[in-house]
Amino acid sequence: MVEEMNFLVSWNVISVPPTYNSMIILFEIFVLAKTLMKKGNKLTGKVPRDLCRSEINSDFFWGIPEDEGRDYCDSIACPVNTAAFEGVFPCKPCTDKYFNPYLGRYGDCIDLNQGDILRKFYEATSISGAWKGDVNWADESIHECRYTGVICDNSGHVISINLQGRGLTGTIPEEIGFLQYLQVLNLADNQLEGFVPSDLRWAPLQELDISGNKLRGIIPPGLCLKPNVNGNGDRGDYNCARFACPIRTYSSTGWYDGDTSICKPCHGNMPYLGQKVCASSMARGTVKGPTLSKSLVPIFVGVTAFVVVMVSIGLASLVHKIRTRRREAELVGMSPNKIGVSSLPGSETVDLNSRYRIDNDDE
């Protein structure tokens, strides 16, 4: 749920009524600032200086002398490489080994320590428990270069992470994109959910595999424009499918390799990115496959016929008994019930004997 925006426009400082054009500009500033101040945005660049006006959010600077160098852009969004509790003034610069490439960063700057990043990654991807196999990521006494699936260069920089089929659950955290030397990231065939973080564009990736998970949405446009990842940008071809096949499509690898592995349409229920098998064809193979169908049909027909025959026999027998009892009841009801014996089924014998004795006495 998107947090409410606290952007305020103070009209009290405007000494004359604004013109129609000024009102339009102020409204556009309001809309832009509302967008900038939504938590979770990943906007880069700078706030246009023309938008940084003293009449916008002037209350942010109450009690601060004007000669202290107010930057009215900070009241719209904190600049790159700074952060703030609410993403706006007062903005705090990032310290050494921390960084922030975005406008209006909430909270703290991003920690660039690779050990801290990997620990956050493990925490975010082990929601349902520890990963499969012999994994040592939870052991804080081990250096990150010795973590399962991790490769470092001679300088101790993490350059490759391969965790394919390790049973990862949870989401891909944004911090993984800030490994400054990461070239290979393989997270295929796990149970990762959520969305693909656009922060992956900051890592110097050459290979990325996120196929076979439960990731939704789209590949972030900024990532689609990143060259040299899985051949992206070759001969000027920038294609989001180089990272993962879109939803409702699939390929043998889960992404488009520019040659044999092409993302093909699938008309089944395919809400995830990077799928390797069409769900509808899997369903047909499981439920309606030739082997399964041929083996079950004779059994199904035989059982059905047996049930139908037994039910028919039972119904016929029941109808016969009902008709017999009705005929006997009709015979009993032909003369008065002189001795008060019930004419319900089961009492006919008593009633008939009584009638026989009365007839004999008359003779």
Short mmCIF file of C-alpha atoms in Angstrom, two decimals:
data_model
loop_
_atom_site.label_atom_id
_atom_site.label_comp_id
_atom_site.label_asym_id
_atom_site.label_seq_id
_atom_site.Cartn_x
_atom_site.Cartn_y
_atom_site.Cartn_z
CA MET A 1 0.00 0.00 0.00
CA VAL A 2 1.41 3.34 -1.06
CA GLU A 3 1.99 5.70 1.81
CA GLU A 4 0.14 8.96 1.94
CA MET A 5 1.99 11.92 0.55
CA ASN A 6 2.69 14.84 2.87
CA PHE A 7 3.35 17.37 0.13
CA LEU A 8 1.87 20.74 1.07
CA VAL A 9 1.43 23.91 -0.97
CA SER A 10 1.34 27.09 1.08
CA TRP A 11 -0.74 29.69 -0.70
CA ASN A 12 -0.43 32.20 2.13
CA VAL A 13 2.96 33.45 0.94
CA ILE A 14 1.61 34.45 -2.47
CA SER A 15 0.89 38.13 -2.21
CA VAL A 16 -1.15 38.42 -5.43
CA PRO A 17 -3.61 35.96 -6.93
CA PRO A 18 -1.77 33.60 -9.30
CA THR A 19 -2.52 33.78 -12.97
CA TYR A 20 -4.19 30.89 -14.78
CA ASN A 21 -0.84 29.72 -16.16
CA SER A 22 0.78 29.93 -12.75
CA MET A 23 -1.96 27.80 -11.26
CA ILE A 24 -1.37 25.16 -13.96
CA ILE A 25 2.37 25.16 -13.25
CA LEU A 26 1.78 24.85 -9.51
CA PHE A 27 -0.63 21.99 -10.06
CA GLU A 28 1.95 20.21 -12.24
CA ILE A 29 4.54 20.72 -9.53
CA PHE A 30 2.11 19.26 -7.00
CA VAL A 31 1.55 16.16 -9.16
CA LEU A 32 5.29 15.73 -9.78
CA ALA A 33 6.12 16.11 -6.11
CA LYS A 34 3.39 13.64 -5.17
CA THR A 35 5.02 11.13 -7.50
CA LEU A 36 8.52 11.85 -6.22
CA MET A 37 7.52 11.41 -2.60
CA LYS A 38 5.93 8.01 -2.94
CA LYS A 39 8.04 5.50 -1.06
CA GLY A 40 9.64 2.89 -3.29
CA ASN A 41 10.24 5.01 -6.38
CA LYS A 42 13.54 4.54 -8.20
CA LEU A 43 13.86 7.91 -9.96
CA THR A 44 17.30 9.13 -10.99
CA GLY A 45 18.76 12.43 -12.19
CA LYS A 46 17.86 15.78 -10.63
CA VAL A 47 14.76 17.72 -9.71
CA PRO A 48 14.47 20.46 -12.39
CA ARG A 49 15.66 23.72 -10.87
CA ASP A 50 12.65 25.56 -12.32
CA LEU A 51 10.42 23.54 -9.99
CA CYS A 52 12.38 24.44 -6.87
CA ARG A 53 10.38 27.49 -5.74
CA SER A 54 10.22 29.15 -2.36
CA GLU A 55 6.41 29.03 -2.35
CA ILE A 56 6.43 25.23 -2.56
CA ASN A 57 6.63 23.51 0.84
CA SER A 58 7.89 26.68 2.48
CA ASP A 59 6.86 25.27 5.87
CA PHE A 60 9.68 22.73 5.58
CA PHE A 61 12.13 25.56 6.33
CA TRP A 62 10.38 27.21 9.27
CA GLY A 63 12.90 28.34 11.84
CA ILE A 64 15.83 28.13 9.42
CA PRO A 65 17.41 31.47 8.47
CA GLU A 66 17.34 32.27 4.78
CA ASP A 67 21.03 33.11 4.78
CA GLU A 68 21.89 29.47 5.54
CA GLY A 69 21.46 28.53 1.91
CA ARG A 70 18.09 26.87 1.56
CA ASP A 71 17.76 24.42 -1.33
CA TYR A 72 14.09 24.32 -2.21
CA CYS A 73 14.64 21.24 -4.37
CA ASP A 74 15.20 19.30 -1.14
CA SER A 75 11.58 19.98 -0.16
CA ILE A 76 10.46 18.04 -3.27
CA ALA A 77 12.98 15.16 -3.10
CA CYS A 78 16.40 14.61 -1.58
CA PRO A 79 19.13 14.51 -4.25
CA VAL A 80 21.20 11.52 -5.34
CA ASN A 81 23.67 10.16 -2.77
CA THR A 82 21.62 11.48 0.14
CA ALA A 83 18.72 10.08 2.17
CA ALA A 84 16.17 11.22 4.73
CA PHE A 85 13.52 9.78 7.01
CA GLU A 86 10.77 10.79 4.57
CA GLY A 87 12.89 11.34 1.47
CA VAL A 88 12.72 15.14 1.74
CA PHE A 89 14.43 17.92 3.69
CA PRO A 90 16.45 17.60 5.86
CA CYS A 91 18.61 15.40 3.60
CA LYS A 92 21.62 13.55 5.00
CA PRO A 93 24.62 12.81 2.70
CA CYS A 94 25.71 9.19 2.30
CA THR A 95 28.89 8.36 4.19
CA ASP A 96 31.84 6.30 2.99
CA LYS A 97 30.94 2.78 1.74
CA TYR A 98 27.30 3.82 1.36
CA PHE A 99 25.57 5.00 -1.80
CA ASN A 100 22.20 6.04 -3.19
CA PRO A 101 21.57 6.58 -6.92
CA TYR A 102 17.93 7.63 -6.45
CA LEU A 103 15.96 10.78 -5.74
CA GLY A 104 13.99 10.98 -2.51
CA ARG A 105 15.56 7.99 -0.78
CA TYR A 106 13.65 6.96 2.36
CA GLY A 107 15.57 5.91 5.46
CA ASP A 108 19.27 5.19 5.01
CA CYS A 109 21.69 5.05 2.10
CA ILE A 110 22.53 1.65 0.64
CA ASP A 111 25.28 -0.36 2.30
CA LEU A 112 27.95 -1.34 -0.27
CA ASN A 113 29.72 -3.87 1.95
CA GLN A 114 29.44 -7.16 0.03
CA GLY A 115 29.26 -9.26 3.20
CA ASP A 116 26.32 -7.22 4.47
CA ILE A 117 24.64 -7.44 1.05
CA LEU A 118 24.92 -11.24 0.94
CA ARG A 119 23.57 -11.58 4.47
CA LYS A 120 20.55 -9.45 3.54
CA PHE A 121 20.12 -11.57 0.42
CA TYR A 122 20.10 -14.78 2.46
CA GLU A 123 17.60 -13.34 4.93
CA ALA A 124 15.25 -12.23 2.13
CA THR A 125 15.42 -15.56 0.26
CA SER A 126 15.05 -18.02 3.14
CA ILE A 127 11.55 -17.05 4.25
CA SER A 128 10.42 -20.69 4.37
CA GLY A 129 13.59 -21.95 6.00
CA ALA A 130 17.13 -22.86 5.07
CA TRP A 131 18.04 -23.56 1.45
CA LYS A 132 18.44 -27.07 0.09
CA GLY A 133 21.70 -28.97 0.22
CA ASP A 134 24.94 -28.21 2.01
CA VAL A 135 24.67 -24.44 2.51
CA ASN A 136 26.83 -22.34 4.84
CA TRP A 137 25.43 -18.85 4.29
CA ALA A 138 24.03 -18.71 7.83
CA ASP A 139 27.50 -19.22 9.35
CA GLU A 140 28.73 -15.72 10.19
CA SER A 141 32.23 -17.03 10.96
CA ILE A 142 32.77 -17.91 7.27
CA HIS A 143 34.03 -15.31 4.80
CA GLU A 144 31.57 -14.56 2.02
CA CYS A 145 33.99 -15.82 -0.63
CA ARG A 146 33.55 -19.30 0.87
CA TYR A 147 29.76 -19.23 0.74
CA THR A 148 28.07 -22.00 -1.22
CA GLY A 149 27.77 -21.02 -4.88
CA VAL A 150 29.90 -17.87 -4.54
CA ILE A 151 33.07 -17.17 -6.53
CA CYS A 152 35.43 -14.29 -5.80
CA ASP A 153 38.32 -12.88 -7.80
CA ASN A 154 41.89 -12.62 -6.51
CA SER A 155 41.03 -9.36 -4.77
CA GLY A 156 38.20 -10.93 -2.79
CA HIS A 157 35.40 -9.33 -4.80
CA VAL A 158 32.25 -11.40 -5.39
CA ILE A 159 32.01 -11.94 -9.16
CA SER A 160 29.62 -14.93 -9.42
CA ILE A 161 26.65 -16.32 -7.49
CA ASN A 162 25.08 -19.60 -8.62
CA LEU A 163 22.16 -20.80 -6.49
CA GLN A 164 20.16 -22.68 -9.10
CA GLY A 165 17.67 -25.15 -7.60
CA ARG A 166 18.62 -24.41 -3.99
CA GLY A 167 15.04 -23.93 -2.80
CA LEU A 168 15.19 -20.17 -2.33
CA THR A 169 11.90 -18.67 -1.10
CA GLY A 170 11.00 -15.03 -0.69
CA THR A 171 11.93 -12.05 -2.85
CA ILE A 172 15.04 -10.76 -4.58
CA PRO A 173 16.28 -7.82 -2.46
CA GLU A 174 17.39 -4.58 -4.08
CA GLU A 175 20.79 -4.75 -2.40
CA ILE A 176 22.01 -7.57 -4.67
CA GLY A 177 22.23 -5.05 -7.52
CA PHE A 178 24.88 -3.11 -5.63
CA LEU A 179 27.56 -5.80 -5.71
CA GLN A 180 30.07 -3.73 -7.61
CA TYR A 181 31.90 -6.63 -9.29
CA LEU A 182 29.11 -9.17 -9.81
CA GLN A 183 29.20 -10.63 -13.34
CA VAL A 184 27.11 -13.82 -13.00
CA LEU A 185 23.86 -14.26 -11.08
CA ASN A 186 21.99 -17.56 -11.42
CA LEU A 187 18.81 -17.85 -9.35
CA ALA A 188 16.98 -20.25 -11.68
CA ASP A 189 14.55 -23.00 -10.60
CA ASN A 190 13.68 -21.73 -7.15
CA GLN A 191 10.48 -20.44 -5.50
CA LEU A 192 11.24 -16.72 -5.58
CA GLU A 193 8.22 -14.42 -5.76
CA GLY A 194 7.52 -10.72 -6.17
CA PHE A 195 9.07 -8.54 -8.85
CA VAL A 196 12.44 -8.26 -10.55
CA PRO A 197 14.30 -5.37 -8.87
CA SER A 198 15.40 -2.63 -11.23
CA ASP A 199 18.51 -2.26 -9.05
CA LEU A 200 20.12 -5.15 -10.96
CA ARG A 201 21.05 -2.58 -13.62
CA TRP A 202 23.79 -1.22 -11.35
CA ALA A 203 25.78 -4.47 -11.19
CA PRO A 204 28.22 -5.19 -14.07
CA LEU A 205 26.32 -8.36 -15.00
CA GLN A 206 27.17 -10.45 -18.04
CA GLU A 207 24.92 -13.43 -17.23
CA LEU A 208 21.59 -13.39 -15.45
CA ASP A 209 19.19 -16.33 -15.03
CA ILE A 210 15.99 -15.86 -13.02
CA SER A 211 13.95 -18.48 -14.92
CA GLY A 212 11.76 -21.13 -13.30
CA ASN A 213 10.60 -18.97 -10.39
CA LYS A 214 7.29 -17.27 -9.52
CA LEU A 215 8.28 -13.74 -10.44
CA ARG A 216 5.51 -11.44 -11.67
CA GLY A 217 5.17 -8.22 -13.62
CA ILE A 218 7.70 -7.20 -16.26
CA ILE A 219 11.43 -6.78 -16.63
CA PRO A 220 12.16 -3.18 -15.55
CA PRO A 221 12.80 -0.98 -18.63
CA GLY A 222 16.08 0.27 -17.18
CA LEU A 223 17.32 -3.32 -17.02
CA CYS A 224 16.13 -4.03 -20.57
CA LEU A 225 18.46 -1.30 -21.81
CA LYS A 226 21.50 -2.76 -20.04
CA PRO A 227 23.97 -4.05 -22.67
CA ASN A 228 26.05 -7.24 -22.64
CA VAL A 229 23.76 -9.20 -20.31
CA ASN A 230 22.84 -12.53 -21.94
CA GLY A 231 23.81 -10.95 -25.27
CA ASN A 232 21.46 -8.01 -24.84
CA GLY A 233 22.26 -5.19 -27.25
CA ASP A 234 23.98 -7.41 -29.82
CA ARG A 235 23.65 -5.78 -33.24
CA GLY A 236 21.52 -3.09 -31.62
CA ASP A 237 18.88 -5.56 -30.38
CA TYR A 238 17.80 -4.60 -26.88
CA ASN A 239 15.14 -7.04 -25.74
CA CYS A 240 13.56 -7.57 -22.32
CA ALA A 241 13.11 -11.25 -23.23
CA ARG A 242 16.91 -11.61 -22.97
CA PHE A 243 16.37 -11.53 -19.21
CA ALA A 244 13.16 -13.59 -18.95
CA CYS A 245 10.29 -14.61 -21.19
CA PRO A 246 7.22 -12.44 -20.53
CA ILE A 247 4.17 -13.83 -18.77
CA ARG A 248 2.06 -16.24 -20.85
CA THR A 249 5.13 -17.24 -22.88
CA TYR A 250 7.88 -19.82 -22.40
CA SER A 251 11.10 -21.19 -23.89
CA SER A 252 13.43 -24.08 -23.18
CA THR A 253 15.71 -21.79 -21.14
CA GLY A 254 13.10 -19.39 -19.80
CA TRP A 255 14.60 -16.49 -21.76
CA TYR A 256 15.43 -15.52 -25.35
CA ASP A 257 18.99 -16.38 -26.35
CA GLY A 258 18.81 -14.75 -29.76
CA ASP A 259 18.99 -18.11 -31.54
CA THR A 260 17.23 -21.38 -30.72
CA SER A 261 15.55 -20.54 -27.41
CA ILE A 262 12.66 -18.31 -28.47
CA CYS A 263 9.81 -17.22 -26.21
CA LYS A 264 6.63 -18.85 -27.56
CA PRO A 265 3.01 -18.08 -26.61
CA CYS A 266 1.28 -20.29 -24.08
CA HIS A 267 -2.48 -20.05 -23.68
CA GLY A 268 -2.57 -21.69 -20.27
CA ASN A 269 -2.41 -20.04 -16.85
CA MET A 270 1.11 -18.57 -17.00
CA PRO A 271 1.25 -15.59 -14.61
CA TYR A 272 5.02 -15.81 -14.08
CA LEU A 273 8.10 -14.56 -15.89
CA GLY A 274 10.78 -16.87 -17.28
CA GLN A 275 8.83 -20.11 -17.61
CA LYS A 276 10.45 -23.13 -19.31
CA VAL A 277 7.33 -25.24 -19.90
CA CYS A 278 3.84 -24.28 -21.04
CA ALA A 279 1.48 -24.95 -18.12
CA SER A 280 -1.43 -25.90 -20.41
CA SER A 281 0.59 -28.60 -22.19
CA MET A 282 1.72 -29.95 -18.82
CA ALA A 283 -1.89 -30.15 -17.69
CA ARG A 284 -2.92 -31.98 -20.83
CA GLY A 285 -0.05 -34.44 -20.45
CA THR A 286 -0.94 -35.14 -16.85
CA VAL A 287 -4.68 -35.51 -17.17
CA LYS A 288 -5.29 -36.44 -20.77
CA GLY A 289 -2.04 -38.07 -21.86
CA PRO A 290 -2.33 -41.05 -24.23
CA THR A 291 -0.91 -43.66 -21.82
CA LEU A 292 -3.03 -42.53 -18.91
CA SER A 293 -6.20 -42.34 -21.03
CA LYS A 294 -5.86 -45.82 -22.58
CA SER A 295 -5.25 -47.51 -19.26
CA LEU A 296 -8.09 -45.85 -17.39
CA VAL A 297 -10.90 -45.93 -19.95
CA PRO A 298 -11.63 -49.74 -19.81
CA ILE A 299 -11.59 -49.71 -16.02
CA PHE A 300 -13.82 -46.65 -15.88
CA VAL A 301 -16.32 -48.16 -18.37
CA GLY A 302 -16.41 -51.51 -16.53
CA VAL A 303 -16.97 -49.93 -13.12
CA THR A 304 -19.66 -47.64 -14.52
CA ALA A 305 -21.52 -50.55 -16.19
CA PHE A 306 -21.38 -52.64 -13.00
CA VAL A 307 -22.76 -49.78 -10.91
CA VAL A 308 -25.58 -49.15 -13.41
CA VAL A 309 -26.60 -52.86 -13.46
CA MET A 310 -26.60 -53.17 -9.67
CA VAL A 311 -28.62 -50.00 -9.23
CA SER A 312 -31.15 -51.21 -11.85
CA ILE A 313 -31.57 -54.58 -10.12
CA GLY A 314 -32.02 -52.91 -6.77
CA LEU A 315 -34.63 -50.52 -8.10
CA ALA A 316 -36.56 -53.34 -9.84
CA SER A 317 -36.61 -55.40 -6.63
CA LEU A 318 -37.80 -52.43 -4.60
CA VAL A 319 -40.59 -51.64 -7.07
CA HIS A 320 -41.75 -55.30 -7.01
CA LYS A 321 -41.95 -55.35 -3.21
CA ILE A 322 -43.87 -52.07 -3.13
CA ARG A 323 -46.42 -53.30 -5.70
CA THR A 324 -46.91 -56.64 -3.81
CA ARG A 325 -47.58 -54.90 -0.52
CA ARG A 326 -49.99 -52.47 -2.16
CA ARG A 327 -52.03 -55.40 -3.63
CA GLU A 328 -52.18 -57.13 -0.23
CA ALA A 329 -53.23 -53.87 1.41
CA GLU A 330 -56.03 -53.43 -1.13
CA LEU A 331 -57.34 -56.96 -0.37
CA VAL A 332 -57.43 -56.17 3.34
CA GLY A 333 -59.30 -52.95 2.76
CA MET A 334 -62.14 -54.59 0.76
CA SER A 335 -64.13 -55.49 4.00
CA PRO A 336 -64.65 -53.56 7.30
CA ASN A 337 -61.91 -53.90 9.82
CA LYS A 338 -64.27 -55.37 12.44
CA ILE A 339 -61.73 -56.17 15.15
CA GLY A 340 -59.71 -52.97 14.89
CA VAL A 341 -56.58 -54.59 13.44
CA SER A 342 -54.37 -52.21 11.50
CA SER A 343 -54.37 -52.59 7.74
CA LEU A 344 -50.74 -51.43 7.48
CA PRO A 345 -48.27 -53.86 5.87
CA GLY A 346 -47.34 -56.60 8.30
CA SER A 347 -50.81 -56.86 9.89
CA GLU A 348 -52.58 -58.53 6.94
CA THR A 349 -52.16 -62.08 8.26
CA VAL A 350 -53.86 -61.31 11.56
CA ASP A 351 -56.75 -59.55 9.86
CA LEU A 352 -57.37 -62.36 7.36
CA ASN A 353 -57.42 -65.04 10.10
CA SER A 354 -59.89 -63.01 12.08
CA ARG A 355 -62.20 -62.70 9.08
CA TYR A 356 -61.95 -66.46 8.45
CA ARG A 357 -63.09 -67.27 12.05
CA ILE A 358 -66.05 -64.89 11.83
CA ASP A 359 -67.22 -66.43 8.58
CA ASN A 360 -67.08 -69.95 10.12
CA ASP A 361 -69.14 -68.90 13.12
CA ASP A 362 -71.88 -67.60 10.82
CA GLU A 363 -72.16 -70.96 9.19
#
